[in-house]
XYZ file of C-alpha atoms in Angstrom:
222
model
C 103.329 120.840 111.896
C 105.718 121.869 109.193
C 107.793 125.354 110.288
C 107.753 126.762 106.778
C 108.560 130.145 108.215
C 111.490 132.000 106.941
C 111.024 130.561 103.426
C 111.400 132.516 99.971
C 109.133 130.215 97.268
C 105.350 128.922 98.506
C 104.908 126.234 100.188
C 103.388 124.478 97.596
C 107.188 124.757 95.615
C 109.018 123.326 97.865
C 106.839 119.985 98.560
C 106.306 119.290 94.572
C 110.365 119.356 94.787
C 110.765 117.408 97.319
C 107.966 115.083 96.767
C 109.234 114.512 93.069
C 112.058 113.701 94.440
C 111.527 111.222 96.833
C 109.625 109.050 94.612
C 111.444 109.207 90.843
C 114.419 108.647 89.735
C 115.381 112.545 89.554
C 118.611 114.794 90.415
C 118.039 118.537 92.597
C 119.681 118.934 89.096
C 117.005 117.621 87.252
C 114.211 119.319 89.485
C 116.031 122.383 88.352
C 115.709 122.191 85.313
C 111.733 120.744 85.409
C 111.136 124.048 87.654
C 112.340 126.177 85.557
C 110.657 124.811 82.821
C 107.428 125.410 84.714
C 108.704 129.015 85.488
C 109.972 128.989 88.349
C 113.567 130.474 89.210
C 115.332 127.575 92.141
C 119.015 126.656 92.282
C 118.863 122.691 93.156
C 121.112 124.023 96.760
C 117.590 125.579 97.920
C 115.989 121.752 96.807
C 119.149 120.337 98.485
C 118.567 121.923 101.750
C 114.338 121.682 101.646
C 114.422 117.459 100.997
C 117.179 117.648 104.252
C 115.171 119.799 106.280
C 111.469 118.946 105.398
C 111.104 114.877 104.756
C 112.339 113.654 107.303
C 109.758 115.364 109.126
C 106.901 114.408 106.895
C 108.120 110.748 107.709
C 108.210 111.076 110.963
C 104.440 112.442 111.009
C 103.278 109.830 107.931
C 104.347 107.002 110.626
C 101.667 108.049 112.987
C 98.448 106.544 110.113
C 101.592 103.959 109.019
C 98.393 100.301 108.765
C 100.332 97.609 111.354
C 101.689 95.353 109.960
C 102.308 91.517 110.345
C 104.324 89.327 112.624
C 106.757 87.281 109.609
C 109.081 89.511 108.428
C 111.638 89.231 106.175
C 114.618 91.209 106.722
C 118.225 92.352 104.716
C 120.275 94.993 104.652
C 121.460 96.786 100.820
C 124.234 99.057 100.018
C 123.753 103.087 99.904
C 127.728 104.701 98.588
C 127.957 108.166 100.501
C 130.803 110.520 99.448
C 132.338 107.652 96.883
C 131.846 105.372 100.474
C 129.487 102.235 100.902
C 126.944 102.765 103.371
C 124.361 100.139 105.084
C 120.595 100.531 104.534
C 118.846 97.603 106.940
C 114.857 97.005 105.834
C 112.459 94.732 106.134
C 109.210 93.919 104.812
C 106.356 91.723 106.432
C 105.446 88.316 104.289
C 102.907 90.142 102.099
C 105.816 93.102 100.822
C 104.433 95.512 103.561
C 106.815 97.458 104.421
C 108.079 97.194 108.456
C 111.945 99.677 108.500
C 113.947 100.778 107.490
C 117.593 102.254 108.743
C 120.434 104.162 107.545
C 123.580 102.806 108.674
C 127.532 103.632 108.561
C 128.361 100.022 109.419
C 127.290 96.567 108.885
C 127.449 94.912 112.706
C 125.982 93.131 115.371
C 125.446 96.398 117.126
C 124.294 98.822 113.295
C 121.909 95.751 113.299
C 120.124 95.303 116.399
C 119.562 99.468 116.425
C 117.630 98.576 113.424
C 115.431 95.826 115.237
C 115.350 97.899 117.926
C 113.460 100.754 115.187
C 111.282 98.613 113.919
C 110.219 96.905 116.928
C 109.640 100.363 118.555
C 107.510 100.968 116.359
C 105.988 97.749 115.304
C 106.261 95.445 118.132
C 107.380 92.365 118.343
C 107.409 89.711 115.107
C 107.036 86.016 115.769
C 109.444 85.326 113.251
C 111.948 86.899 111.068
C 113.048 85.224 107.753
C 117.304 86.871 107.124
C 120.768 85.430 105.037
C 123.170 83.671 106.804
C 125.236 86.945 108.416
C 126.154 86.368 111.470
C 125.339 89.629 112.440
C 121.836 89.807 112.112
C 121.685 86.807 114.423
C 123.573 88.056 117.203
C 121.546 90.619 117.558
C 118.724 88.553 117.667
C 119.791 86.176 119.454
C 120.398 89.719 122.436
C 117.172 90.121 122.115
C 115.733 86.579 122.518
C 117.687 86.568 126.055
C 115.107 88.828 127.564
C 112.294 87.256 126.124
C 109.886 84.432 127.674
C 109.009 83.663 124.378
C 111.279 83.763 121.959
C 111.728 84.950 118.587
C 111.688 82.172 115.795
C 115.124 83.160 113.463
C 115.009 81.628 110.075
C 118.062 81.547 107.556
C 116.549 80.409 104.889
C 117.687 82.622 101.635
C 115.254 81.660 98.754
C 112.800 82.974 101.707
C 114.180 86.058 101.979
C 112.994 87.288 98.322
C 110.792 89.596 99.160
C 112.856 91.665 100.870
C 115.457 91.402 97.990
C 113.289 92.331 95.581
C 111.648 95.478 97.851
C 115.301 96.773 97.448
C 115.408 97.570 93.462
C 112.068 99.744 94.404
C 114.197 102.036 96.739
C 117.617 101.651 94.587
C 116.063 103.082 90.583
C 115.488 105.861 93.339
C 118.346 106.492 94.229
C 120.797 105.046 91.298
C 120.040 109.437 88.966
C 121.987 110.372 92.547
C 125.421 110.429 92.352
C 126.170 109.407 95.772
C 125.140 111.600 98.272
C 127.413 114.313 99.602
C 126.614 113.679 103.454
C 125.712 110.544 105.760
C 122.742 113.580 107.034
C 121.398 114.009 103.394
C 121.312 110.432 102.316
C 119.706 109.607 105.446
C 116.531 112.503 104.815
C 116.257 111.301 100.791
C 116.185 107.399 102.417
C 112.827 108.977 104.533
C 111.394 110.606 101.810
C 111.785 107.719 99.696
C 110.745 104.974 101.591
C 107.541 107.111 102.347
C 106.967 107.063 98.969
C 107.444 103.663 98.621
C 104.832 102.721 101.393
C 102.266 105.294 100.491
C 102.223 102.974 96.772
C 101.919 100.094 98.658
C 98.546 101.297 100.497
C 100.179 101.126 103.853
C 98.640 104.075 105.671
C 95.182 104.737 106.881
C 94.185 108.411 105.926
C 90.529 109.071 105.685
C 89.069 109.176 101.758
C 92.634 107.563 100.924
C 91.250 105.090 97.943
C 90.268 109.138 96.006
C 93.263 110.783 96.686
C 96.759 110.152 94.620
C 99.811 109.498 95.522
C 100.685 112.860 96.160
C 97.277 114.255 97.345
C 98.417 111.409 100.641
C 102.233 112.775 100.299
C 101.184 116.276 101.181
C 98.032 114.421 103.772
């Protein structure tokens, strides 16, 4: 349950601002102007604080309703700029294009890849096979996991098979582009949690009663 105690603005104002931020290519200043046109005077810094506070919590709550993904994963990482420095967003989708999981990391190495795989497997169970690029760090992370398994995960390092996840990155980058460089790792992680959630909602990845008749907004708030 989200705790809105002490908030100066109505809950529906807070939720619509952070949903728009996560769902569309908008900056906080864009949202400030849009709310002003609707008769609500809210500073962009307040919207920033709301996003950092609530988006990760909403994404965490939504995970309870996430549909199972397939056992053949495509994994890759893309770049996100934080305070002028490139960071790494690890992502995986199944062969149907459904989002498996994601993780923002400061480094691109075996330890970061292992953290991503541990998170993805913890939330979704073990995959049968995984397709990735020629990254030695990613392969080393899977090799470490395989050492503790009787039936190893099959690894395919074939670039063209990874097109599906590379294409999927575009939906995330389209939204982050107008955000013009995150000011902190925490704010980047919070925003990405919301962006990934909205992307999964659009792909129909959540089991919610009456979801077929619900808008994306209603699913986000539900």
